[in-house]
Amino acid sequence: MNDLALRIADVGLPHPLLVIAARAAIAAGDPDSAADEAHRLRRNLLGPAVNATGVLLHTNLGRAPLGRHYSRAPLGLEAGTDGPVRFSNLEFDLGSGRRGSRTSHASLLLATLTGAEAALVVNNCAAAVTLVLAALARDRGVAVSRGELVEIGGGFRVPEVMEQSGARLVEVGTTNRTRAGDYRAATKRDDIALLLKVHPSNYRITGFTEEAAVADLAKIGPPVVSDLGSGLLDERCAWLGARPDWLAGEPGARQTLAAGAALVTFSGDKLMGGPQAGIICGRADLISLCAAHPLMRAFRPGSLVLDALQSVALAYLRRDADAIPFWRMAQVPVDELDERAAALGVGRPARTSALAGAGSLPGQEIPSAGVELDGDYAAALRANDPPVVARVNEQTTVIDLRTVDPADDAVVTAAVRHALSE
Ligand SMILES: *Cc1c(COP(=O)(O)O)cnc(C)c1O
């Protein structure tokens, strides 16, 4: 086994992993497959992928793409091997020299971006909602419309999150129509701590429908919490100059707070275009209660996430959408994608439809372009190093360039040439 592991050393994995590959090959009765096993193991490590699906926030590909130049490198990671190794002021107040708060750095920036009094960062939006419910509604009622008791991909189910938090679900209204009066009636007959609105995200109710506006709910009494999920920071999209058509109807965090929500919750890695994080913005007194809750210790993000989130927040404040890969890719004019498709020199240039993804804006297509190949080449493209992930429609492989960095066009060309030649 050890000999076999040594013979496949050029795969470039640490020895214990080569031994695992060798053992698997021997167990399969085919020692010659040890190198293939090792390559398979290597491919399963976390690594970069070229997203040619046209889905900007692809849940399987890490949602929002992270830029290499995210930070000014306060943590020394970007400095690579040249720079000195440094610590950070993660929980250190440089003014007083005392212990500080790890989320205070990003909080001021996020509150400024959304017009909130305060903000708090946790690991993801599911944690944000759980924390808000646990800190503000434990053993009390939370009124939710029957039309918003949704499941959002990856097992986020509103009734189950509610149960885990210790809050009691009080259903109001009907599946298709819920009015402010339904919430008001619940507050009259029950002990209601919060009125919760949940963005249905990847789900739409159409036809004979009605939902209560945040502004009307805010007049009832209990604090209104709006779980926005995808988290467009501001409907005016000042960082783009103007709001793109495909964002029409998506509520902004700033506007939802201005309408009277006490708190909003959203993900950092959906329309915000940042790292995986959950963000709570709104009233300072409620945010303080969330920050002081024991669950905060379990939900707190690490410095890598906070560093990336701070860089994204600073880019928004500079109105520099080009520094946020999600917005940069979303905004590329289609004719530029046409030109790149023609320049690839492989496949048949074609117009395509890209999507925001991650359950945001279902059905809203973003005009796009790329190339098509006759036949299903998805597996061959995935086998490339780095893997190229494409879409297959009825035996046509579609390579959408909206989600491909122009610097990777040559990688796509080489991967397609290789796939076609096999
Ligand atoms: C996506 C989403 C969540 C879950 O967010 P994560 O960051 O994936 O935990 C919660 N609520 C809504 C409305 C969402 O769209």
CSV table of N, CA and C in Angstrom, one decimal, residues 105-176:
chain,number,residue,atom,x,y,z
A,105,HIS,N,-17.1,46.7,13.1
A,105,HIS,CA,-16.4,47.3,11.9
A,105,HIS,C,-17.4,47.4,10.7
A,106,ALA,N,-18.0,46.2,10.4
A,106,ALA,CA,-18.9,46.2,9.3
A,106,ALA,C,-20.3,46.8,9.6
A,107,SER,N,-20.6,46.9,10.9
A,107,SER,CA,-22.0,47.3,11.3
A,107,SER,C,-22.2,48.8,10.9
A,108,LEU,N,-21.3,49.6,11.2
A,108,LEU,CA,-21.5,51.0,10.8
A,108,LEU,C,-21.7,51.2,9.3
A,109,LEU,N,-20.9,50.4,8.5
A,109,LEU,CA,-21.0,50.5,7.1
A,109,LEU,C,-22.3,50.0,6.6
A,110,LEU,N,-22.8,48.9,7.1
A,110,LEU,CA,-24.1,48.3,6.7
A,110,LEU,C,-25.2,49.2,7.1
A,111,ALA,N,-25.1,49.8,8.3
A,111,ALA,CA,-26.2,50.7,8.8
A,111,ALA,C,-26.3,51.9,7.9
A,112,THR,N,-25.1,52.4,7.5
A,112,THR,CA,-25.1,53.6,6.6
A,112,THR,C,-25.7,53.3,5.3
A,113,LEU,N,-25.4,52.1,4.7
A,113,LEU,CA,-25.9,51.7,3.4
A,113,LEU,C,-27.4,51.5,3.4
A,114,THR,N,-28.0,51.1,4.5
A,114,THR,CA,-29.4,50.8,4.6
A,114,THR,C,-30.3,51.9,5.3
A,115,GLY,N,-29.6,52.9,5.9
A,115,GLY,CA,-30.3,53.9,6.6
A,115,GLY,C,-30.8,53.4,8.0
A,116,ALA,N,-30.2,52.3,8.5
A,116,ALA,CA,-30.6,51.7,9.8
A,116,ALA,C,-29.8,52.4,10.9
A,117,GLU,N,-30.4,52.3,12.1
A,117,GLU,CA,-29.7,52.8,13.3
A,117,GLU,C,-28.5,51.9,13.6
A,118,ALA,N,-28.6,50.6,13.4
A,118,ALA,CA,-27.5,49.7,13.8
A,118,ALA,C,-27.6,48.4,12.9
A,119,ALA,N,-26.6,47.6,12.9
A,119,ALA,CA,-26.5,46.4,12.1
A,119,ALA,C,-25.7,45.3,12.8
A,120,LEU,N,-26.0,44.1,12.6
A,120,LEU,CA,-25.3,43.0,13.2
A,120,LEU,C,-25.1,41.9,12.1
A,121,VAL,N,-23.9,41.3,12.2
A,121,VAL,CA,-23.5,40.3,11.2
A,121,VAL,C,-23.4,38.9,11.8
A,122,VAL,N,-24.1,37.9,11.2
A,122,VAL,CA,-24.0,36.5,11.7
A,122,VAL,C,-23.6,35.6,10.5
A,123,ASN,N,-23.6,34.3,10.7
A,123,ASN,CA,-23.1,33.4,9.6
A,123,ASN,C,-23.9,33.3,8.3
A,124,ASN,N,-25.2,33.4,8.4
A,124,ASN,CA,-26.0,33.3,7.3
A,124,ASN,C,-27.4,33.9,7.6
A,125,CYS,N,-28.3,34.0,6.7
A,125,CYS,CA,-29.6,34.6,6.9
A,125,CYS,C,-30.5,33.7,7.8
A,126,ALA,N,-30.3,32.4,7.7
A,126,ALA,CA,-31.1,31.4,8.5
A,126,ALA,C,-30.7,31.7,10.0
A,127,ALA,N,-29.4,31.9,10.3
A,127,ALA,CA,-29.0,32.3,11.6
A,127,ALA,C,-29.6,33.6,12.1
A,128,ALA,N,-29.6,34.6,11.1
A,128,ALA,CA,-30.1,35.9,11.4
A,128,ALA,C,-31.6,35.8,11.9
A,129,VAL,N,-32.4,35.1,11.1
A,129,VAL,CA,-33.8,34.9,11.5
A,129,VAL,C,-34.0,34.2,12.8
A,130,THR,N,-33.2,33.1,13.0
A,130,THR,CA,-33.3,32.3,14.2
A,130,THR,C,-32.9,33.2,15.4
A,131,LEU,N,-31.8,34.0,15.3
A,131,LEU,CA,-31.4,34.9,16.4
A,131,LEU,C,-32.4,35.9,16.7
A,132,VAL,N,-33.0,36.5,15.7
A,132,VAL,CA,-34.0,37.6,15.9
A,132,VAL,C,-35.2,37.0,16.7
A,133,LEU,N,-35.7,35.8,16.3
A,133,LEU,CA,-36.8,35.2,16.9
A,133,LEU,C,-36.5,34.8,18.3
A,134,ALA,N,-35.3,34.2,18.5
A,134,ALA,CA,-34.9,33.7,19.9
A,134,ALA,C,-34.8,34.9,20.8
A,135,ALA,N,-34.2,36.0,20.3
A,135,ALA,CA,-33.8,37.1,21.2
A,135,ALA,C,-35.1,38.0,21.5
A,136,LEU,N,-36.0,38.0,20.6
A,136,LEU,CA,-37.1,39.0,20.7
A,136,LEU,C,-38.5,38.3,20.9
A,137,ALA,N,-38.6,37.0,20.7
A,137,ALA,CA,-39.9,36.4,20.8
A,137,ALA,C,-40.0,35.0,21.4
A,138,ARG,N,-39.0,34.7,22.2
A,138,ARG,CA,-39.0,33.4,22.9
A,138,ARG,C,-40.2,33.2,23.7
A,139,ASP,N,-40.9,32.1,23.6
A,139,ASP,CA,-42.1,31.8,24.4
A,139,ASP,C,-43.2,32.7,24.1
A,140,ARG,N,-43.1,33.5,23.1
A,140,ARG,CA,-44.2,34.4,22.7
A,140,ARG,C,-44.7,34.2,21.3
A,141,GLY,N,-45.7,34.8,20.8
A,141,GLY,CA,-46.3,34.5,19.5
A,141,GLY,C,-45.6,35.4,18.5
A,142,VAL,N,-45.5,34.9,17.3
A,142,VAL,CA,-45.0,35.6,16.1
A,142,VAL,C,-46.0,35.4,15.0
A,143,ALA,N,-46.6,36.5,14.5
A,143,ALA,CA,-47.7,36.4,13.5
A,143,ALA,C,-47.0,36.4,12.1
A,144,VAL,N,-47.4,35.3,11.4
A,144,VAL,CA,-46.9,35.1,10.0
A,144,VAL,C,-48.1,34.8,9.1
A,145,SER,N,-48.1,35.4,7.9
A,145,SER,CA,-49.1,35.1,6.9
A,145,SER,C,-49.0,33.6,6.5
A,146,ARG,N,-50.2,33.0,6.3
A,146,ARG,CA,-50.2,31.6,5.8
A,146,ARG,C,-49.6,31.5,4.4
A,147,GLY,N,-49.6,32.7,3.7
A,147,GLY,CA,-48.9,32.7,2.3
A,147,GLY,C,-47.4,32.8,2.4
A,148,GLU,N,-46.9,33.0,3.6
A,148,GLU,CA,-45.4,33.2,3.7
A,148,GLU,C,-44.8,32.1,4.6
A,149,LEU,N,-45.5,31.0,4.8
A,149,LEU,CA,-44.9,29.8,5.5
A,149,LEU,C,-44.2,29.0,4.5
A,150,VAL,N,-43.1,29.5,3.9
A,150,VAL,CA,-42.5,28.9,2.8
A,150,VAL,C,-41.3,28.1,3.2
A,151,GLU,N,-40.9,27.2,2.2
A,151,GLU,CA,-39.5,26.6,2.3
A,151,GLU,C,-38.7,27.2,1.3
A,152,ILE,N,-37.5,27.7,1.7
A,152,ILE,CA,-36.5,28.3,0.8
A,152,ILE,C,-35.4,27.2,0.7
A,153,GLY,N,-34.9,27.0,-0.5
A,153,GLY,CA,-33.9,25.9,-0.8
A,153,GLY,C,-33.0,25.6,0.4
A,154,GLY,N,-32.6,24.4,0.5
A,154,GLY,CA,-31.6,24.1,1.5
A,154,GLY,C,-32.2,23.9,2.9
A,155,GLY,N,-33.5,23.6,2.9
A,155,GLY,CA,-34.1,23.3,4.2
A,155,GLY,C,-34.5,24.4,5.1
A,156,PHE,N,-34.5,25.6,4.6
A,156,PHE,CA,-35.0,26.7,5.4
A,156,PHE,C,-36.5,26.8,5.3
A,157,ARG,N,-37.2,26.2,6.4
A,157,ARG,CA,-38.6,26.2,6.4
A,157,ARG,C,-39.1,27.1,7.5
A,158,VAL,N,-39.9,28.1,7.2
A,158,VAL,CA,-40.3,29.1,8.2
A,158,VAL,C,-40.9,28.4,9.5
A,159,PRO,N,-41.8,27.5,9.4
A,159,PRO,CA,-42.4,26.9,10.7
A,159,PRO,C,-41.3,26.2,11.5
A,160,GLU,N,-40.3,25.5,10.8
A,160,GLU,CA,-39.3,24.8,11.6
A,160,GLU,C,-38.3,25.8,12.2
A,161,VAL,N,-37.9,26.8,11.5
A,161,VAL,CA,-37.0,27.8,12.1
A,161,VAL,C,-37.7,28.4,13.3
A,162,MET,N,-38.9,28.7,13.2
A,162,MET,CA,-39.7,29.3,14.3
A,162,MET,C,-39.7,28.4,15.5
A,163,GLU,N,-39.9,27.1,15.3
A,163,GLU,CA,-39.9,26.1,16.4
A,163,GLU,C,-38.5,26.0,17.1
A,164,GLN,N,-37.5,26.0,16.2
A,164,GLN,CA,-36.1,25.9,16.8
A,164,GLN,C,-35.8,27.1,17.7
A,165,SER,N,-36.3,28.3,17.3
A,165,SER,CA,-36.0,29.5,18.0
A,165,SER,C,-36.7,29.6,19.3
A,166,GLY,N,-37.7,28.8,19.6
A,166,GLY,CA,-38.5,28.9,20.8
A,166,GLY,C,-39.6,29.9,20.7
A,167,ALA,N,-39.9,30.5,19.6
A,167,ALA,CA,-41.0,31.4,19.4
A,167,ALA,C,-42.2,30.5,18.9
A,168,ARG,N,-43.4,31.0,19.1
A,168,ARG,CA,-44.6,30.3,18.8
A,168,ARG,C,-45.2,30.9,17.5
A,169,LEU,N,-45.4,30.0,16.5
A,169,LEU,CA,-46.0,30.5,15.3
A,169,LEU,C,-47.5,30.7,15.4
A,170,VAL,N,-47.9,32.0,15.0
A,170,VAL,CA,-49.3,32.3,15.0
A,170,VAL,C,-49.7,32.6,13.5
A,171,GLU,N,-50.4,31.7,12.9
A,171,GLU,CA,-50.7,31.8,11.5
A,171,GLU,C,-51.8,32.8,11.3
A,172,VAL,N,-51.7,33.7,10.3
A,172,VAL,CA,-52.8,34.7,10.1
A,172,VAL,C,-53.1,34.7,8.6
A,173,GLY,N,-54.3,35.1,8.3
A,173,GLY,CA,-54.8,35.2,6.9
A,173,GLY,C,-54.9,33.8,6.2
A,174,THR,N,-54.8,33.8,4.9
A,174,THR,CA,-55.0,32.6,4.1
A,174,THR,C,-53.8,32.5,3.1
A,175,THR,N,-53.7,31.4,2.4
A,175,THR,CA,-52.6,31.2,1.5
A,175,THR,C,-52.4,32.3,0.5
A,176,ASN,N,-53.6,32.7,-0.1
A,176,ASN,CA,-53.5,33.7,-1.2
A,176,ASN,C,-53.7,35.1,-0.7
